[in-house]
JSON list of C-alpha atoms in Angstrom, two decimals:
[
{"chain": "D", "resi": 1, "resn": "UNK", "atom": "CA", "xyz": [-13.96, -4.42, 14.27]},
{"chain": "D", "resi": 2, "resn": "UNK", "atom": "CA", "xyz": [-16.84, -6.72, 14.36]},
{"chain": "D", "resi": 3, "resn": "UNK", "atom": "CA", "xyz": [-19.88, -4.45, 14.24]},
{"chain": "D", "resi": 4, "resn": "UNK", "atom": "CA", "xyz": [-22.05, -7.34, 14.80]},
{"chain": "D", "resi": 5, "resn": "UNK", "atom": "CA", "xyz": [-20.74, -7.77, 18.19]},
{"chain": "D", "resi": 6, "resn": "UNK", "atom": "CA", "xyz": [-19.49, -4.19, 19.01]},
{"chain": "D", "resi": 7, "resn": "UNK", "atom": "CA", "xyz": [-20.46, -0.62, 18.80]},
{"chain": "D", "resi": 8, "resn": "UNK", "atom": "CA", "xyz": [-18.65, 2.64, 19.00]},
{"chain": "D", "resi": 9, "resn": "UNK", "atom": "CA", "xyz": [-19.57, 5.49, 21.23]},
{"chain": "D", "resi": 10, "resn": "UNK", "atom": "CA", "xyz": [-18.03, 8.90, 20.87]},
{"chain": "D", "resi": 11, "resn": "UNK", "atom": "CA", "xyz": [-18.02, 12.09, 22.67]},
{"chain": "D", "resi": 12, "resn": "UNK", "atom": "CA", "xyz": [-16.80, 15.36, 21.36]},
{"chain": "D", "resi": 13, "resn": "UNK", "atom": "CA", "xyz": [-16.73, 18.91, 23.12]},
{"chain": "D", "resi": 14, "resn": "UNK", "atom": "CA", "xyz": [-15.32, 20.74, 20.10]},
{"chain": "D", "resi": 15, "resn": "UNK", "atom": "CA", "xyz": [-11.69, 22.12, 20.80]},
{"chain": "D", "resi": 16, "resn": "UNK", "atom": "CA", "xyz": [-9.43, 23.53, 23.64]},
{"chain": "D", "resi": 17, "resn": "UNK", "atom": "CA", "xyz": [-7.30, 26.52, 23.34]},
{"chain": "D", "resi": 18, "resn": "UNK", "atom": "CA", "xyz": [-4.46, 24.89, 25.47]},
{"chain": "D", "resi": 19, "resn": "UNK", "atom": "CA", "xyz": [-3.05, 21.45, 26.22]},
{"chain": "D", "resi": 20, "resn": "UNK", "atom": "CA", "xyz": [-4.49, 21.64, 29.65]},
{"chain": "D", "resi": 21, "resn": "UNK", "atom": "CA", "xyz": [-8.06, 21.05, 28.23]},
{"chain": "D", "resi": 22, "resn": "UNK", "atom": "CA", "xyz": [-8.86, 17.33, 28.64]},
{"chain": "D", "resi": 23, "resn": "UNK", "atom": "CA", "xyz": [-11.70, 15.09, 27.78]},
{"chain": "D", "resi": 24, "resn": "UNK", "atom": "CA", "xyz": [-12.11, 11.45, 29.00]},
{"chain": "D", "resi": 25, "resn": "UNK", "atom": "CA", "xyz": [-14.67, 8.82, 29.92]},
{"chain": "D", "resi": 26, "resn": "UNK", "atom": "CA", "xyz": [-15.48, 8.52, 33.51]},
{"chain": "D", "resi": 27, "resn": "UNK", "atom": "CA", "xyz": [-17.50, 5.42, 33.44]},
{"chain": "D", "resi": 28, "resn": "UNK", "atom": "CA", "xyz": [-19.89, 3.66, 30.91]},
{"chain": "D", "resi": 29, "resn": "UNK", "atom": "CA", "xyz": [-22.70, 1.70, 32.86]},
{"chain": "D", "resi": 30, "resn": "UNK", "atom": "CA", "xyz": [-25.37, -0.63, 31.38]},
{"chain": "D", "resi": 31, "resn": "UNK", "atom": "CA", "xyz": [-28.72, 0.50, 33.13]},
{"chain": "D", "resi": 32, "resn": "UNK", "atom": "CA", "xyz": [-32.00, -1.31, 32.88]},
{"chain": "D", "resi": 33, "resn": "UNK", "atom": "CA", "xyz": [-33.32, 1.19, 29.96]},
{"chain": "D", "resi": 34, "resn": "UNK", "atom": "CA", "xyz": [-30.29, 2.82, 28.61]},
{"chain": "D", "resi": 35, "resn": "UNK", "atom": "CA", "xyz": [-26.46, 2.99, 28.26]},
{"chain": "D", "resi": 36, "resn": "UNK", "atom": "CA", "xyz": [-25.06, 5.70, 30.44]},
{"chain": "D", "resi": 37, "resn": "UNK", "atom": "CA", "xyz": [-21.87, 7.37, 29.44]},
{"chain": "D", "resi": 38, "resn": "UNK", "atom": "CA", "xyz": [-20.30, 9.45, 32.12]},
{"chain": "D", "resi": 39, "resn": "UNK", "atom": "CA", "xyz": [-17.54, 11.85, 30.82]},
{"chain": "D", "resi": 40, "resn": "UNK", "atom": "CA", "xyz": [-15.58, 14.71, 32.21]},
{"chain": "D", "resi": 41, "resn": "UNK", "atom": "CA", "xyz": [-14.54, 17.83, 30.31]},
{"chain": "D", "resi": 42, "resn": "UNK", "atom": "CA", "xyz": [-11.41, 19.13, 32.00]},
{"chain": "D", "resi": 43, "resn": "UNK", "atom": "CA", "xyz": [-10.61, 22.77, 31.68]},
{"chain": "D", "resi": 44, "resn": "UNK", "atom": "CA", "xyz": [-7.63, 24.57, 33.04]},
{"chain": "D", "resi": 45, "resn": "UNK", "atom": "CA", "xyz": [-9.82, 26.45, 35.48]},
{"chain": "D", "resi": 46, "resn": "UNK", "atom": "CA", "xyz": [-10.81, 23.52, 37.10]},
{"chain": "D", "resi": 47, "resn": "UNK", "atom": "CA", "xyz": [-7.50, 22.67, 38.70]},
{"chain": "D", "resi": 48, "resn": "UNK", "atom": "CA", "xyz": [-6.01, 25.96, 40.62]},
{"chain": "D", "resi": 49, "resn": "UNK", "atom": "CA", "xyz": [-2.90, 23.91, 41.45]},
{"chain": "D", "resi": 50, "resn": "UNK", "atom": "CA", "xyz": [-1.79, 24.10, 37.90]},
{"chain": "D", "resi": 51, "resn": "UNK", "atom": "CA", "xyz": [-0.98, 27.65, 36.88]},
{"chain": "D", "resi": 52, "resn": "UNK", "atom": "CA", "xyz": [-2.02, 28.48, 33.13]},
{"chain": "D", "resi": 53, "resn": "UNK", "atom": "CA", "xyz": [1.43, 29.05, 32.18]},
{"chain": "D", "resi": 54, "resn": "UNK", "atom": "CA", "xyz": [2.43, 25.54, 32.55]},
{"chain": "D", "resi": 55, "resn": "UNK", "atom": "CA", "xyz": [-0.01, 24.49, 29.64]},
{"chain": "D", "resi": 56, "resn": "UNK", "atom": "CA", "xyz": [1.10, 23.89, 26.22]},
{"chain": "D", "resi": 57, "resn": "UNK", "atom": "CA", "xyz": [0.02, 26.76, 24.04]},
{"chain": "D", "resi": 58, "resn": "UNK", "atom": "CA", "xyz": [-1.69, 24.65, 21.36]},
{"chain": "D", "resi": 59, "resn": "UNK", "atom": "CA", "xyz": [-5.35, 23.95, 20.17]},
{"chain": "D", "resi": 60, "resn": "UNK", "atom": "CA", "xyz": [-6.51, 20.31, 21.07]},
{"chain": "D", "resi": 61, "resn": "UNK", "atom": "CA", "xyz": [-9.43, 18.34, 19.76]},
{"chain": "D", "resi": 62, "resn": "UNK", "atom": "CA", "xyz": [-11.67, 17.31, 22.47]},
{"chain": "D", "resi": 63, "resn": "UNK", "atom": "CA", "xyz": [-12.99, 13.93, 21.03]},
{"chain": "D", "resi": 64, "resn": "UNK", "atom": "CA", "xyz": [-13.01, 10.57, 22.47]},
{"chain": "D", "resi": 65, "resn": "UNK", "atom": "CA", "xyz": [-14.19, 7.19, 20.97]},
{"chain": "D", "resi": 66, "resn": "UNK", "atom": "CA", "xyz": [-14.65, 3.71, 23.04]},
{"chain": "D", "resi": 67, "resn": "UNK", "atom": "CA", "xyz": [-15.82, 0.30, 21.76]},
{"chain": "D", "resi": 68, "resn": "UNK", "atom": "CA", "xyz": [-18.39, -1.43, 23.79]},
{"chain": "D", "resi": 69, "resn": "UNK", "atom": "CA", "xyz": [-20.53, -4.56, 23.42]},
{"chain": "D", "resi": 70, "resn": "UNK", "atom": "CA", "xyz": [-23.43, -4.01, 20.97]},
{"chain": "D", "resi": 71, "resn": "UNK", "atom": "CA", "xyz": [-26.70, -3.11, 22.56]},
{"chain": "D", "resi": 72, "resn": "UNK", "atom": "CA", "xyz": [-29.85, -1.95, 21.32]},
{"chain": "D", "resi": 73, "resn": "UNK", "atom": "CA", "xyz": [-30.48, 0.42, 24.14]},
{"chain": "D", "resi": 74, "resn": "UNK", "atom": "CA", "xyz": [-30.46, 4.18, 23.80]},
{"chain": "D", "resi": 75, "resn": "UNK", "atom": "CA", "xyz": [-27.37, 5.85, 24.90]},
{"chain": "D", "resi": 76, "resn": "UNK", "atom": "CA", "xyz": [-27.29, 8.86, 27.37]},
{"chain": "D", "resi": 77, "resn": "UNK", "atom": "CA", "xyz": [-24.29, 11.27, 28.09]},
{"chain": "D", "resi": 78, "resn": "UNK", "atom": "CA", "xyz": [-23.87, 12.55, 31.49]},
{"chain": "D", "resi": 79, "resn": "UNK", "atom": "CA", "xyz": [-21.13, 15.08, 32.21]},
{"chain": "D", "resi": 80, "resn": "UNK", "atom": "CA", "xyz": [-19.83, 18.37, 31.01]}
]
């Protein structure tokens, strides 16, 4: 990867106790004063239509990385 043209943005929420935990980027927006990274941390309790017994019983690391064009603006994370 050419770091003179790109940078890497990462988000982490530790680990989840089942395969029903998820972490993903919703959107990345360049604002006038900053780069806004919108992310979602999905937990089994967030989706009542999927009973917990359908989740795989394994720990998952909640980490995501994305390559974006290089910017000198600060990065702000929005989500949870």
